[in-house]
PDB file of C-alpha atoms in Angstrom:
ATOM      1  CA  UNK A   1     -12.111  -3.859  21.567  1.00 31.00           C
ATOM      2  CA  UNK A   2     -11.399  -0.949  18.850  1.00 36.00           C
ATOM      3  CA  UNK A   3      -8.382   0.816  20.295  1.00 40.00           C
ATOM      4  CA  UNK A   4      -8.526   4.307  21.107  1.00 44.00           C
ATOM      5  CA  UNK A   5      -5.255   5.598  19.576  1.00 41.00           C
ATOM      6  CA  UNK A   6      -4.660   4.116  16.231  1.00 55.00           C
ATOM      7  CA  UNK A   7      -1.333   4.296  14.902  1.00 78.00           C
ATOM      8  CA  UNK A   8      -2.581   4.075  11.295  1.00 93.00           C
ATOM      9  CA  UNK A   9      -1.795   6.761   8.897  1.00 97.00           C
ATOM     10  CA  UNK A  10      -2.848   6.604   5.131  1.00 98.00           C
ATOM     11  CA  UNK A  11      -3.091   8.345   2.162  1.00 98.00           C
ATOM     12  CA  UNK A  12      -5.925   8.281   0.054  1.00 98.00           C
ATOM     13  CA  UNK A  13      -6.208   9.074  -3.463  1.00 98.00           C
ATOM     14  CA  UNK A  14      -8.362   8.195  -6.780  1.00 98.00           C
ATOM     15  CA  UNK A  15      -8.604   8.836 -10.378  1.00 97.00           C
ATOM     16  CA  UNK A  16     -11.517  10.965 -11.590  1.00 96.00           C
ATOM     17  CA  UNK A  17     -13.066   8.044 -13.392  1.00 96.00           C
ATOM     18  CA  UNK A  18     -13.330   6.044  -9.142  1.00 97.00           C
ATOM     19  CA  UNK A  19     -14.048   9.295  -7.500  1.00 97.00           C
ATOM     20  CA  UNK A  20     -16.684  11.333  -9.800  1.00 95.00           C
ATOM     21  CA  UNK A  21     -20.030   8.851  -9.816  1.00 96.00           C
ATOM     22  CA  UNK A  22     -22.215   8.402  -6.647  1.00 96.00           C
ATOM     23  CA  UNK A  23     -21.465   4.569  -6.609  1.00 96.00           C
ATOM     24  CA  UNK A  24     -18.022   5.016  -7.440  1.00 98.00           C
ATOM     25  CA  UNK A  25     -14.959   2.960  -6.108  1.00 98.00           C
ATOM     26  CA  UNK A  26     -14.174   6.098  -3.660  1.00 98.00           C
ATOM     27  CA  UNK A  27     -17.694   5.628  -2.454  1.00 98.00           C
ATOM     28  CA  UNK A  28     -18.017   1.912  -2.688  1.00 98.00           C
ATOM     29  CA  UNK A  29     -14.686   1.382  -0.052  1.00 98.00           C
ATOM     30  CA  UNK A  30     -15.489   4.319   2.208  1.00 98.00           C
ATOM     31  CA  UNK A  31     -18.944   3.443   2.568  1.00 97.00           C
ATOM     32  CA  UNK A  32     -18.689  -0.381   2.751  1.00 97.00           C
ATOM     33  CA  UNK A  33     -16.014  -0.069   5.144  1.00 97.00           C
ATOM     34  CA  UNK A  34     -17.310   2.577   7.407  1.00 97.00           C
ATOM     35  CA  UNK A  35     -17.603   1.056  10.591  1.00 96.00           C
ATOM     36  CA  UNK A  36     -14.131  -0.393  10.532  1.00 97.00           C
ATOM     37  CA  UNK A  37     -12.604   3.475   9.629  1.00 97.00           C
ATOM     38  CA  UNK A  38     -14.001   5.417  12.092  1.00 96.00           C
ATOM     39  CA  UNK A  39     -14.961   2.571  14.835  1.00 95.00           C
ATOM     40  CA  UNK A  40     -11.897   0.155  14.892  1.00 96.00           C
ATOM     41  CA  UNK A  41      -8.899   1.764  13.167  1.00 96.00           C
ATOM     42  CA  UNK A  42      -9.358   5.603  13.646  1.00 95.00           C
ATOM     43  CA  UNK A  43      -6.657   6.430  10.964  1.00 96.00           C
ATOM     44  CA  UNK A  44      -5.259   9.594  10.223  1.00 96.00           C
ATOM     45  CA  UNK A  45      -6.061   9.965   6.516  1.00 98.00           C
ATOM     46  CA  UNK A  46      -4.181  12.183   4.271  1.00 98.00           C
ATOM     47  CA  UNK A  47      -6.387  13.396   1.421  1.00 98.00           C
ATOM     48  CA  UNK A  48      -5.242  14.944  -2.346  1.00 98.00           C
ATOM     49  CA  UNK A  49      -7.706  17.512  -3.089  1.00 97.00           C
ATOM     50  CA  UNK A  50      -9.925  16.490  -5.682  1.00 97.00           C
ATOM     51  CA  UNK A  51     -10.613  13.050  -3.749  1.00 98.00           C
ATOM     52  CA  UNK A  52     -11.374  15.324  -0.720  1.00 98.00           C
ATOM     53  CA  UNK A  53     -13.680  17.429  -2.965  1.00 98.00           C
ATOM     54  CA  UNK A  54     -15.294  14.099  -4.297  1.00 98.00           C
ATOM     55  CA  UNK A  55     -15.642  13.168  -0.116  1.00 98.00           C
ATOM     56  CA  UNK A  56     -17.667  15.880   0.720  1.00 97.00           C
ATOM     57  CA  UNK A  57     -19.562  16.126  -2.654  1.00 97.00           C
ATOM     58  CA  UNK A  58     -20.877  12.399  -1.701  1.00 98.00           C
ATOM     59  CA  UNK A  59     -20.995  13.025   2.119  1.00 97.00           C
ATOM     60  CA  UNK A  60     -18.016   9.948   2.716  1.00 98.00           C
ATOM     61  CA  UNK A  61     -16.641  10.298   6.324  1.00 97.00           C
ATOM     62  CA  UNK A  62     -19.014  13.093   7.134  1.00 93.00           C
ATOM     63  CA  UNK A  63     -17.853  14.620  10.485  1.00 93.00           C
ATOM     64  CA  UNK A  64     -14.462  12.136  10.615  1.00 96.00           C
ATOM     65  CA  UNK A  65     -12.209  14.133  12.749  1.00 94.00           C
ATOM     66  CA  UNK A  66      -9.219  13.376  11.021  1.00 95.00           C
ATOM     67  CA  UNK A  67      -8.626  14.216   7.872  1.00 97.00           C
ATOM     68  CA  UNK A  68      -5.804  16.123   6.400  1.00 96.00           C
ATOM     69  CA  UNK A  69      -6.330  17.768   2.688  1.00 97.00           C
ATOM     70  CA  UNK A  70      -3.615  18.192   0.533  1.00 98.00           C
ATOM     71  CA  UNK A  71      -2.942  19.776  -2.454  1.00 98.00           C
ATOM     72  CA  UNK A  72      -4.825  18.816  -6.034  1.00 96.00           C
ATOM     73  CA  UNK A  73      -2.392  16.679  -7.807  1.00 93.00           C
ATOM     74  CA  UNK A  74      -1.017  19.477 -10.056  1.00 93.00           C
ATOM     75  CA  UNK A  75      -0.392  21.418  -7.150  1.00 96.00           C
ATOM     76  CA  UNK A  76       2.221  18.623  -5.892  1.00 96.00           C
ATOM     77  CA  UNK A  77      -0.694  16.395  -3.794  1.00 97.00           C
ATOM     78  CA  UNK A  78       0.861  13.002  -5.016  1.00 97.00           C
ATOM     79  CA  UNK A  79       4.302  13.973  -4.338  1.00 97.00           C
ATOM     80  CA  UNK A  80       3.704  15.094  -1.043  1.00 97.00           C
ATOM     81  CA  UNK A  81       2.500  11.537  -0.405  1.00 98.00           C
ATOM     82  CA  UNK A  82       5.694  10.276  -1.927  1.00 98.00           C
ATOM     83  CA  UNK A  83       7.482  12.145   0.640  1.00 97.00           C
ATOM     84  CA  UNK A  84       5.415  11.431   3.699  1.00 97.00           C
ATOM     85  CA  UNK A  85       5.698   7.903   2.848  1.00 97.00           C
ATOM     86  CA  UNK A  86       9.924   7.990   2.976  1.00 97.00           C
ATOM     87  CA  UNK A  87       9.398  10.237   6.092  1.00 96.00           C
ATOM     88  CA  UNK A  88      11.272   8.776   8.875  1.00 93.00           C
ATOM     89  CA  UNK A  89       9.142  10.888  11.738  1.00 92.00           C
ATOM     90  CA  UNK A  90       6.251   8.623  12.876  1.00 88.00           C
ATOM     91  CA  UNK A  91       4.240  11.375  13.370  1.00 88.00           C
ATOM     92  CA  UNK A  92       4.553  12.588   9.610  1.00 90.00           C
ATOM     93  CA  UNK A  93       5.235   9.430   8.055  1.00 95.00           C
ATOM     94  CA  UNK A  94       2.437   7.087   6.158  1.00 97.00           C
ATOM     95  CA  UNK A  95       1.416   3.289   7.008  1.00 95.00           C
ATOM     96  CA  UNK A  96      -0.167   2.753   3.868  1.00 97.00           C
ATOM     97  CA  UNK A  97      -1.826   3.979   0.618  1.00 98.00           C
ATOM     98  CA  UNK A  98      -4.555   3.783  -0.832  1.00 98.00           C
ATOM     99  CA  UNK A  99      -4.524   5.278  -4.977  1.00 98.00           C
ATOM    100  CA  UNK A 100      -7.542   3.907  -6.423  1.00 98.00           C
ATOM    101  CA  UNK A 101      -6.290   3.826  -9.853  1.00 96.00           C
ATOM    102  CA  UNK A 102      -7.962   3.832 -13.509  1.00 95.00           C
ATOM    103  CA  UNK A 103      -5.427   2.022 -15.574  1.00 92.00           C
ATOM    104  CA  UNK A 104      -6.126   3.962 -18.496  1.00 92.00           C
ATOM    105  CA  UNK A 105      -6.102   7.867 -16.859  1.00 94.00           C
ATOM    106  CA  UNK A 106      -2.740   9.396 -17.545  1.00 92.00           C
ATOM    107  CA  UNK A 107      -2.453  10.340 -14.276  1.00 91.00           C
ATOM    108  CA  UNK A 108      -1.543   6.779 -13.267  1.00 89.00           C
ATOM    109  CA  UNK A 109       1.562   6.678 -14.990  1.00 88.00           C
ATOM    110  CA  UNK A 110       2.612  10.418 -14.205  1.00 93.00           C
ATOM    111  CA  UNK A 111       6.707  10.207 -12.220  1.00 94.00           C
ATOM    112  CA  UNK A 112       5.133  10.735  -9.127  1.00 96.00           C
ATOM    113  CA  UNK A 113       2.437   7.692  -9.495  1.00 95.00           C
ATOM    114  CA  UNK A 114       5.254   5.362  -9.939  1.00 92.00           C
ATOM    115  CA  UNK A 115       7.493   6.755  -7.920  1.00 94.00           C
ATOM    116  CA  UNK A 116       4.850   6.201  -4.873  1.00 96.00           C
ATOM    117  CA  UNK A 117       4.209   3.177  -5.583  1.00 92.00           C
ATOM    118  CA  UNK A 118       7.688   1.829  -5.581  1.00 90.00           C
ATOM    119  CA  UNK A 119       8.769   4.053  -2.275  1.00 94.00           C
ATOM    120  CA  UNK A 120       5.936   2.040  -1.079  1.00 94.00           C
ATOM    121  CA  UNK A 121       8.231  -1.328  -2.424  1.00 89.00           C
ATOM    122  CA  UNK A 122      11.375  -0.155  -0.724  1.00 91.00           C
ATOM    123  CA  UNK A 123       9.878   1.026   2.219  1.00 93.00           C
ATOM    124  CA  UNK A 124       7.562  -2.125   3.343  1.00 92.00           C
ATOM    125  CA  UNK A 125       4.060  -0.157   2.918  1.00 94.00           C
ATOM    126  CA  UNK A 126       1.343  -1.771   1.096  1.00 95.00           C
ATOM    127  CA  UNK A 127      -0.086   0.484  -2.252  1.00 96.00           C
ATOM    128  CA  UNK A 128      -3.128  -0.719  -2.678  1.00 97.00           C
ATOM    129  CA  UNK A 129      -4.611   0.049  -5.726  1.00 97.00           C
ATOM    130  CA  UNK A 130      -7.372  -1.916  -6.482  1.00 97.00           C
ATOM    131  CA  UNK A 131     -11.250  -1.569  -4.728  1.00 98.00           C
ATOM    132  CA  UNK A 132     -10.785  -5.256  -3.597  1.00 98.00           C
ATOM    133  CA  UNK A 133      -7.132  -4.752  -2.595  1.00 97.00           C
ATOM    134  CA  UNK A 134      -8.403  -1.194   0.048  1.00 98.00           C
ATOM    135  CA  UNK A 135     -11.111  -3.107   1.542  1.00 98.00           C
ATOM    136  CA  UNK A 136      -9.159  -6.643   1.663  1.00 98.00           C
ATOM    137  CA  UNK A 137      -6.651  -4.731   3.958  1.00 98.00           C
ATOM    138  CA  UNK A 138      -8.807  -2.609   6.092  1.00 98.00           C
ATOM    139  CA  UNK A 139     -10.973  -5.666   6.775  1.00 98.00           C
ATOM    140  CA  UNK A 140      -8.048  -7.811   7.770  1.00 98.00           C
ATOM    141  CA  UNK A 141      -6.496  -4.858   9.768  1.00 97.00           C
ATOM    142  CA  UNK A 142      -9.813  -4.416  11.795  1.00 97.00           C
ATOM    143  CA  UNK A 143     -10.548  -8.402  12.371  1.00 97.00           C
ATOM    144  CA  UNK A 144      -6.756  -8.469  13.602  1.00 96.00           C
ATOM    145  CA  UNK A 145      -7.354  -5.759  16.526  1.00 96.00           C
ATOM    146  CA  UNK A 146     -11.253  -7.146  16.927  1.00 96.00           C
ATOM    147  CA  UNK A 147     -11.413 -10.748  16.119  1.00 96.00           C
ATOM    148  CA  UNK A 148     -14.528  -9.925  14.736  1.00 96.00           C
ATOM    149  CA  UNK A 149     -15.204  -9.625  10.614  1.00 96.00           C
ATOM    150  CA  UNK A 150     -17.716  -8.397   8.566  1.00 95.00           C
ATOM    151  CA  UNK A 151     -19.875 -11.105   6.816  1.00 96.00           C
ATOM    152  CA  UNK A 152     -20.828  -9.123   3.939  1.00 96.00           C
ATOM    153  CA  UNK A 153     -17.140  -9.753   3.063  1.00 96.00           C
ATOM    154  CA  UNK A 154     -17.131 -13.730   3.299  1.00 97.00           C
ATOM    155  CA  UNK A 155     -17.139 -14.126  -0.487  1.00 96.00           C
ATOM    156  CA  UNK A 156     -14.242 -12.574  -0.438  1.00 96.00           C
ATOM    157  CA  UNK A 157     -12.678 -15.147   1.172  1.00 97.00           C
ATOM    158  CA  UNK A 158     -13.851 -18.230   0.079  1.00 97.00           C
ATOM    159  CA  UNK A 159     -10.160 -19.464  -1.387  1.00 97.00           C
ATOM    160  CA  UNK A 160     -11.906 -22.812  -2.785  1.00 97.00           C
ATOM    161  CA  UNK A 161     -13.432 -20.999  -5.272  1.00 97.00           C
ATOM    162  CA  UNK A 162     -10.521 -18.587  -6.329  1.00 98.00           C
ATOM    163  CA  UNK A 163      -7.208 -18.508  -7.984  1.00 98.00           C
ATOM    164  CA  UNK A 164      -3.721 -16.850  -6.736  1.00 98.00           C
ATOM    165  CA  UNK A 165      -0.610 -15.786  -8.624  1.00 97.00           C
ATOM    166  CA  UNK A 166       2.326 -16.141  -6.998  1.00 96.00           C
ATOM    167  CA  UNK A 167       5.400 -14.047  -8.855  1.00 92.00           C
ATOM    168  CA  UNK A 168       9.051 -13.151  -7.315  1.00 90.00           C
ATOM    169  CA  UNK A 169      12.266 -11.675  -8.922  1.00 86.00           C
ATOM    170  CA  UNK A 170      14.984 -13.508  -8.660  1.00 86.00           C
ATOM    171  CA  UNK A 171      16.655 -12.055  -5.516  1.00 87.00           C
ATOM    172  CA  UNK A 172      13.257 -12.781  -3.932  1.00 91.00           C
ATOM    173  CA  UNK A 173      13.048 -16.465  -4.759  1.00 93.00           C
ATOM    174  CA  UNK A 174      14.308 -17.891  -1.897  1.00 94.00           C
ATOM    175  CA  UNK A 175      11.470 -15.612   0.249  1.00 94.00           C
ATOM    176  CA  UNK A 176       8.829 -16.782  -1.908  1.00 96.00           C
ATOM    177  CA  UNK A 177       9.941 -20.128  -1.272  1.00 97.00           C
ATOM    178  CA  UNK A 178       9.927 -19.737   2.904  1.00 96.00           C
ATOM    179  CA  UNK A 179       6.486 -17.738   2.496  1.00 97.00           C
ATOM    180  CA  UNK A 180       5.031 -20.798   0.715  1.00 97.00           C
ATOM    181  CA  UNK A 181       6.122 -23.057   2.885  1.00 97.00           C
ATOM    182  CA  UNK A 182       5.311 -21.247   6.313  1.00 97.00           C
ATOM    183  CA  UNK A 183       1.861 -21.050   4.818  1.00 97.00           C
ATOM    184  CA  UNK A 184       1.609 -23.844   2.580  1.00 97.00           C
ATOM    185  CA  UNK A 185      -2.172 -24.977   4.091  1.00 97.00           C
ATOM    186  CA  UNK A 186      -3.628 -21.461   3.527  1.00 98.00           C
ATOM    187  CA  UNK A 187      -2.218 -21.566  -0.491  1.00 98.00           C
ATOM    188  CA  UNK A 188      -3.405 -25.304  -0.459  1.00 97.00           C
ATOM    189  CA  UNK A 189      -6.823 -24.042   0.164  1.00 97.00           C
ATOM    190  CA  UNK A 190      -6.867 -21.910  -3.509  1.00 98.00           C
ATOM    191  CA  UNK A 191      -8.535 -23.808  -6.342  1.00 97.00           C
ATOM    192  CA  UNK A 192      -5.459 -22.864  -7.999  1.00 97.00           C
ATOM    193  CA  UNK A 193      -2.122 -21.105  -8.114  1.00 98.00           C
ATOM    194  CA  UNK A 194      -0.315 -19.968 -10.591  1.00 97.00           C
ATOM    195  CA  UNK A 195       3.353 -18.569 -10.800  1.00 95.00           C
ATOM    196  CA  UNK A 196       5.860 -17.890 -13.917  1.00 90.00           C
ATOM    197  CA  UNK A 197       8.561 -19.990 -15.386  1.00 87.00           C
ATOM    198  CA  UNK A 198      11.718 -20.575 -12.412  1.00 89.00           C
ATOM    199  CA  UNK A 199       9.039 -19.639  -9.308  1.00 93.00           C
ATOM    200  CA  UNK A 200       6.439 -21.961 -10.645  1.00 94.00           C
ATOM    201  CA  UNK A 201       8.714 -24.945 -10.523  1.00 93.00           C
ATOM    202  CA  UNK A 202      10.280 -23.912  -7.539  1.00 95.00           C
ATOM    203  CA  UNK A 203       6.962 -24.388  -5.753  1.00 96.00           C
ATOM    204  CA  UNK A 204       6.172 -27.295  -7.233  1.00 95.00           C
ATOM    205  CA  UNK A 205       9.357 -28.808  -6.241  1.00 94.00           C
ATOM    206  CA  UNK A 206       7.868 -27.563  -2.592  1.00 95.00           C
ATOM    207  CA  UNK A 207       4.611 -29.396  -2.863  1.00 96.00           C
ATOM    208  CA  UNK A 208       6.345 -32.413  -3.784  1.00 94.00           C
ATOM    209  CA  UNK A 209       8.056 -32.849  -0.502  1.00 93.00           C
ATOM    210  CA  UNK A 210       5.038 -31.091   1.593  1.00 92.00           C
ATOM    211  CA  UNK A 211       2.265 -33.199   0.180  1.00 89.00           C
ATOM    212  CA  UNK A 212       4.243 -36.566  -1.585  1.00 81.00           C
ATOM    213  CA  UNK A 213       5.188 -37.134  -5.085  1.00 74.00           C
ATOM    214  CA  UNK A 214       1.731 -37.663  -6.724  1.00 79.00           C
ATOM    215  CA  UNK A 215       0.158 -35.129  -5.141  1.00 79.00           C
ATOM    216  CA  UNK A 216       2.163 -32.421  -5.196  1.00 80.00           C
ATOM    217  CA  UNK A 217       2.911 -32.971  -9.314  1.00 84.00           C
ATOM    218  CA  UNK A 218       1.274 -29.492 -10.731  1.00 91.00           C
ATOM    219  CA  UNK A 219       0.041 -27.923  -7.334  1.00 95.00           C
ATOM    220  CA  UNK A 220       1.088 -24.810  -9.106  1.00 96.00           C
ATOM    221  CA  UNK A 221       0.170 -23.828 -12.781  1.00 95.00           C
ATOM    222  CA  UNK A 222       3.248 -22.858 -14.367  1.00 90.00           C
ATOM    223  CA  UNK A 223       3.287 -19.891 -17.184  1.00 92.00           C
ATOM    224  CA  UNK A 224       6.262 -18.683 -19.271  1.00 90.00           C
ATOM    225  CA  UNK A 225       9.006 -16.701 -17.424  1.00 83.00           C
ATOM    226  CA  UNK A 226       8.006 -12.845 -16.711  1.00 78.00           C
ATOM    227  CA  UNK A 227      10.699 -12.084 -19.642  1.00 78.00           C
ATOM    228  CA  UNK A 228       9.038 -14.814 -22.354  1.00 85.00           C
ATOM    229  CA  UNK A 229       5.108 -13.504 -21.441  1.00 88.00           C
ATOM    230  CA  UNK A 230       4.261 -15.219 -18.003  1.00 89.00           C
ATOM    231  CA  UNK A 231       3.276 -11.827 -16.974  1.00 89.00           C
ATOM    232  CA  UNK A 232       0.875 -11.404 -19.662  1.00 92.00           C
ATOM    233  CA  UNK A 233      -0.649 -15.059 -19.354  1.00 95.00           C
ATOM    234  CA  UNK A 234      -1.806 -14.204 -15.768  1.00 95.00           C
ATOM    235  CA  UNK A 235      -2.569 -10.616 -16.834  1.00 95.00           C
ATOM    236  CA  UNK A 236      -5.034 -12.704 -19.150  1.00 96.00           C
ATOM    237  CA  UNK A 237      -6.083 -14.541 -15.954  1.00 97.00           C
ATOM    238  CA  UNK A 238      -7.123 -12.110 -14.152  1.00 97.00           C
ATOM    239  CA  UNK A 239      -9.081  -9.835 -16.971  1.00 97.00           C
ATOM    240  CA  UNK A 240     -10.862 -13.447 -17.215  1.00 97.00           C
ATOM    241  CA  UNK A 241     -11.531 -13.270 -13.287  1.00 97.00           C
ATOM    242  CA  UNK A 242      -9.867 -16.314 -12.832  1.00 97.00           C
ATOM    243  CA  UNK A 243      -7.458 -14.993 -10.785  1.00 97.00           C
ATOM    244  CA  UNK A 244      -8.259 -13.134  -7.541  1.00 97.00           C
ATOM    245  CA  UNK A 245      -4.979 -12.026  -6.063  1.00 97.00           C
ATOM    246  CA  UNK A 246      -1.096 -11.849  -6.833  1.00 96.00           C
ATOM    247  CA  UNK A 247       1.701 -11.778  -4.171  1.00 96.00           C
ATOM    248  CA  UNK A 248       4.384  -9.846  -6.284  1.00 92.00           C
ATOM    249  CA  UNK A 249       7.893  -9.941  -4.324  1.00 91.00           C
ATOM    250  CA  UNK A 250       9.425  -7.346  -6.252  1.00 84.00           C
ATOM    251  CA  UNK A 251      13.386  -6.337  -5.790  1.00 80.00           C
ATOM    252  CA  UNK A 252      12.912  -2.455  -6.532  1.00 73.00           C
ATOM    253  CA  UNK A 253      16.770  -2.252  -7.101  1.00 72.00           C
ATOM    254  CA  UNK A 254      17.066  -3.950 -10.111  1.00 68.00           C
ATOM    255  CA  UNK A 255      16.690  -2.595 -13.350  1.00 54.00           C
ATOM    256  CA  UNK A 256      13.799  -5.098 -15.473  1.00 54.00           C
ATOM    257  CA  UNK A 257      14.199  -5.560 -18.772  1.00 54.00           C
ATOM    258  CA  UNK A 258      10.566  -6.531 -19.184  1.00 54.00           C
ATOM    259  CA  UNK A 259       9.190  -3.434 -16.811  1.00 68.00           C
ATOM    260  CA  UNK A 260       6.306  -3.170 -19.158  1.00 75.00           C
ATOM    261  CA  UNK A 261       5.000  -6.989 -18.677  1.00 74.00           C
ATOM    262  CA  UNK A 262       5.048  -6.016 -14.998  1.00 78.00           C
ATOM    263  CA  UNK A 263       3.006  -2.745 -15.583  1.00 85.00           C
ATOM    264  CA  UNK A 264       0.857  -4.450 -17.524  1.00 89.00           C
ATOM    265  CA  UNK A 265      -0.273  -7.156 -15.081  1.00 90.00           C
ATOM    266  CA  UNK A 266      -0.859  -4.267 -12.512  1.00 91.00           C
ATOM    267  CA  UNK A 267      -2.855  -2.401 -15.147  1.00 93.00           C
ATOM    268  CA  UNK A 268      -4.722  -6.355 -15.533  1.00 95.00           C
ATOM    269  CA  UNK A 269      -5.394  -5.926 -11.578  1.00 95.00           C
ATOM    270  CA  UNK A 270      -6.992  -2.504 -11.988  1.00 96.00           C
ATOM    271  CA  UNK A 271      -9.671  -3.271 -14.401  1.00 96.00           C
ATOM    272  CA  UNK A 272     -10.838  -5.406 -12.670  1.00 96.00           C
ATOM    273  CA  UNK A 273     -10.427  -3.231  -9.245  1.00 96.00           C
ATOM    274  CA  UNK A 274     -13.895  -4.971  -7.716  1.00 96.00           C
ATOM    275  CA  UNK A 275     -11.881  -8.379  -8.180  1.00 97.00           C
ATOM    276  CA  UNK A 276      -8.526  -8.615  -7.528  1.00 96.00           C
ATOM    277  CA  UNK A 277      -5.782  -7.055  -5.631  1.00 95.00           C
ATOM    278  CA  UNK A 278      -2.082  -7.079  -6.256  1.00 93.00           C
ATOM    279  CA  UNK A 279       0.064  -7.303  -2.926  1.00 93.00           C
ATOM    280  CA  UNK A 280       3.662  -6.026  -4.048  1.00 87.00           C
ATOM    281  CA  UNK A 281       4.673  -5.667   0.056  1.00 86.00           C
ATOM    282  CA  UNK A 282       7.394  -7.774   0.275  1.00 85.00           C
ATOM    283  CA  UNK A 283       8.327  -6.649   4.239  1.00 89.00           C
ATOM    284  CA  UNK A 284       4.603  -7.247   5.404  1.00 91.00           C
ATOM    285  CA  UNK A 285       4.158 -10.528   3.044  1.00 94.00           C
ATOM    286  CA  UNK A 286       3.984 -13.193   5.703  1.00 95.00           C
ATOM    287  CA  UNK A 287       2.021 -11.066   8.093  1.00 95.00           C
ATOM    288  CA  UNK A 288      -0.431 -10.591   5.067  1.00 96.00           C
ATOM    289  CA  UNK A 289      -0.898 -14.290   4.428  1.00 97.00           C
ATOM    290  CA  UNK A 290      -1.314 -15.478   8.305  1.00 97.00           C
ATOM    291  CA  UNK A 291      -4.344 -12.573   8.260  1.00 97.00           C
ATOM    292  CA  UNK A 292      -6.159 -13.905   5.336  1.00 97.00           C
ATOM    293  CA  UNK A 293      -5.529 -17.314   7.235  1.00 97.00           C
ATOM    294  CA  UNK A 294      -7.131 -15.880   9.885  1.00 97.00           C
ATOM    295  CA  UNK A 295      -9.760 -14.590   8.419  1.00 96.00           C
ATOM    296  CA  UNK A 296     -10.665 -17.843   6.863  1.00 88.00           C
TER     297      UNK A 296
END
């Protein structure tokens, strides 16, 4: 049953290029996942302006009850999300965000873009900035308190058919490691996985001893290191739509030499927003994997 309280609280923003057409992203993800919004989770969404104005041009969440506007984005709306997100008051504080993001609108690089996105890192919130990674994570979030799931979204899940990138830093190696293993049937099920340079054989080290010798040889497709291009190669993945999502343990605290091979397989990501998602929440990364297990 859909609770009656819901603890959720998220903010939701897009670019003008997902917000501005009546089958836009906005409208795509508010629309398709209606009934799971306002029937099963009942979050309190925090809105930047313009997205609201695009909401009520396009009649999304007509009559929702609550919805908080904030300021247009040069009037300080994204940084207010920054802040609610690092909030430690539950009542004020965010659960998630949602920035529907046009890789190639300035705005998307602005301080306050990135700096959301990686207070989202540190904090253990999932920024999800893709079309498939919103309505990935609402459906999973719904089927968790319903057990039910929408079929309309089956294709989504069909791992046989898809490809996964699996990427850590190096102070999130070991994690990567105990994530694969814990789950090593649900990543088993992908047609393929892929990983850069010292994670890739790392895993397939792992799939030696969890399937046998033979078997496990190449369970994992291994690109360059992030530093040599790795980055790039799946970036080139995934603009091929070969590669449907990427578990990114990032370490936030470490300065990268090779920051704008990261960027650009996030940019990748959001070109392809209907496609793939990019799951950078390394405190909710397990829980994440045993609900698309579910789900399956």
């Amino acid at each position: 049953m859909a609770q009656e309280h819901s603890p959720y609280r998220i903010g939701l923003v897009a670019n003008r290029a997902h917000q501005d057409l009546p089958n836009s992203t906005l409208v795509q993800l508010l629309n398709g996942s209606k009934a799971s919004i306002t029937e099963v989770l009942k979050p309190h969404f925090s809105v930047v302006g313009r997205t609201m104005d695009s909401m009520k041009v396009y009649d999304l969440l007509t009559d929702y009850p609550d919805i908080e506007r904030l300021p247009y984005g040069h009037d300080g709306g994204l940084m207010r999300l920054v802040a609610r997100i690092v909030d430690p008051e539950p009542a004020k504080s965010l659960d998630a965000i949602i920035y529907l993001m046009d890789p190639v609108d300035p705005s998307s690089a602005f301080p306050e873009a990135i700096a959301l996105k990686r207070q989202c890192v540190i904090h253990g919130k999932p920024f999800l900035s893709t079309l498939a990674g919103a309505r990935e994570w609402i459906e999973l979030e719904a089927m968790n308190l319903t057990g039910k799931t929408n079929p309309v979204l089956d294709p989504c899940f069909a791992y046989g058919s898809q490809g996964i990138a699996l990427i850590s830093h190096d102070a999130m190696k070991p994690e990567m490691l105990r994530l694969a293993e814990k789950h090593f049937e649900l990543l088993d099920r992908f047609k393929v996985r892929y990983a850069t340079g010292t994670t890739g054989g790392l895993l397939n080290e792992l799939a030696k001893q969890m399937k046998g010798g033979k078997e496990g040889d190449g369970w994992v497709t291994a690109c360059l290191s992030g530093p040599m291009g790795g980055d790039a190669q799946i970036a080139d993945l995934v603009l091929d739509r070969r590669c449907s999502r990427i578990l990114f343990l990032e370490d936030p605290h470490v300065a990268r030499q090779h920051e704008a091979d990261i960027q650009l397989l996030e940019r990748a990501a959001r070109v392809v927003t209907d496609f793939t998602s990019c799951n950078s929440d390394n405190k909710n990364a397990d829980r994440w994997l045993a609900l698309l297990s579910k789900r399956a």
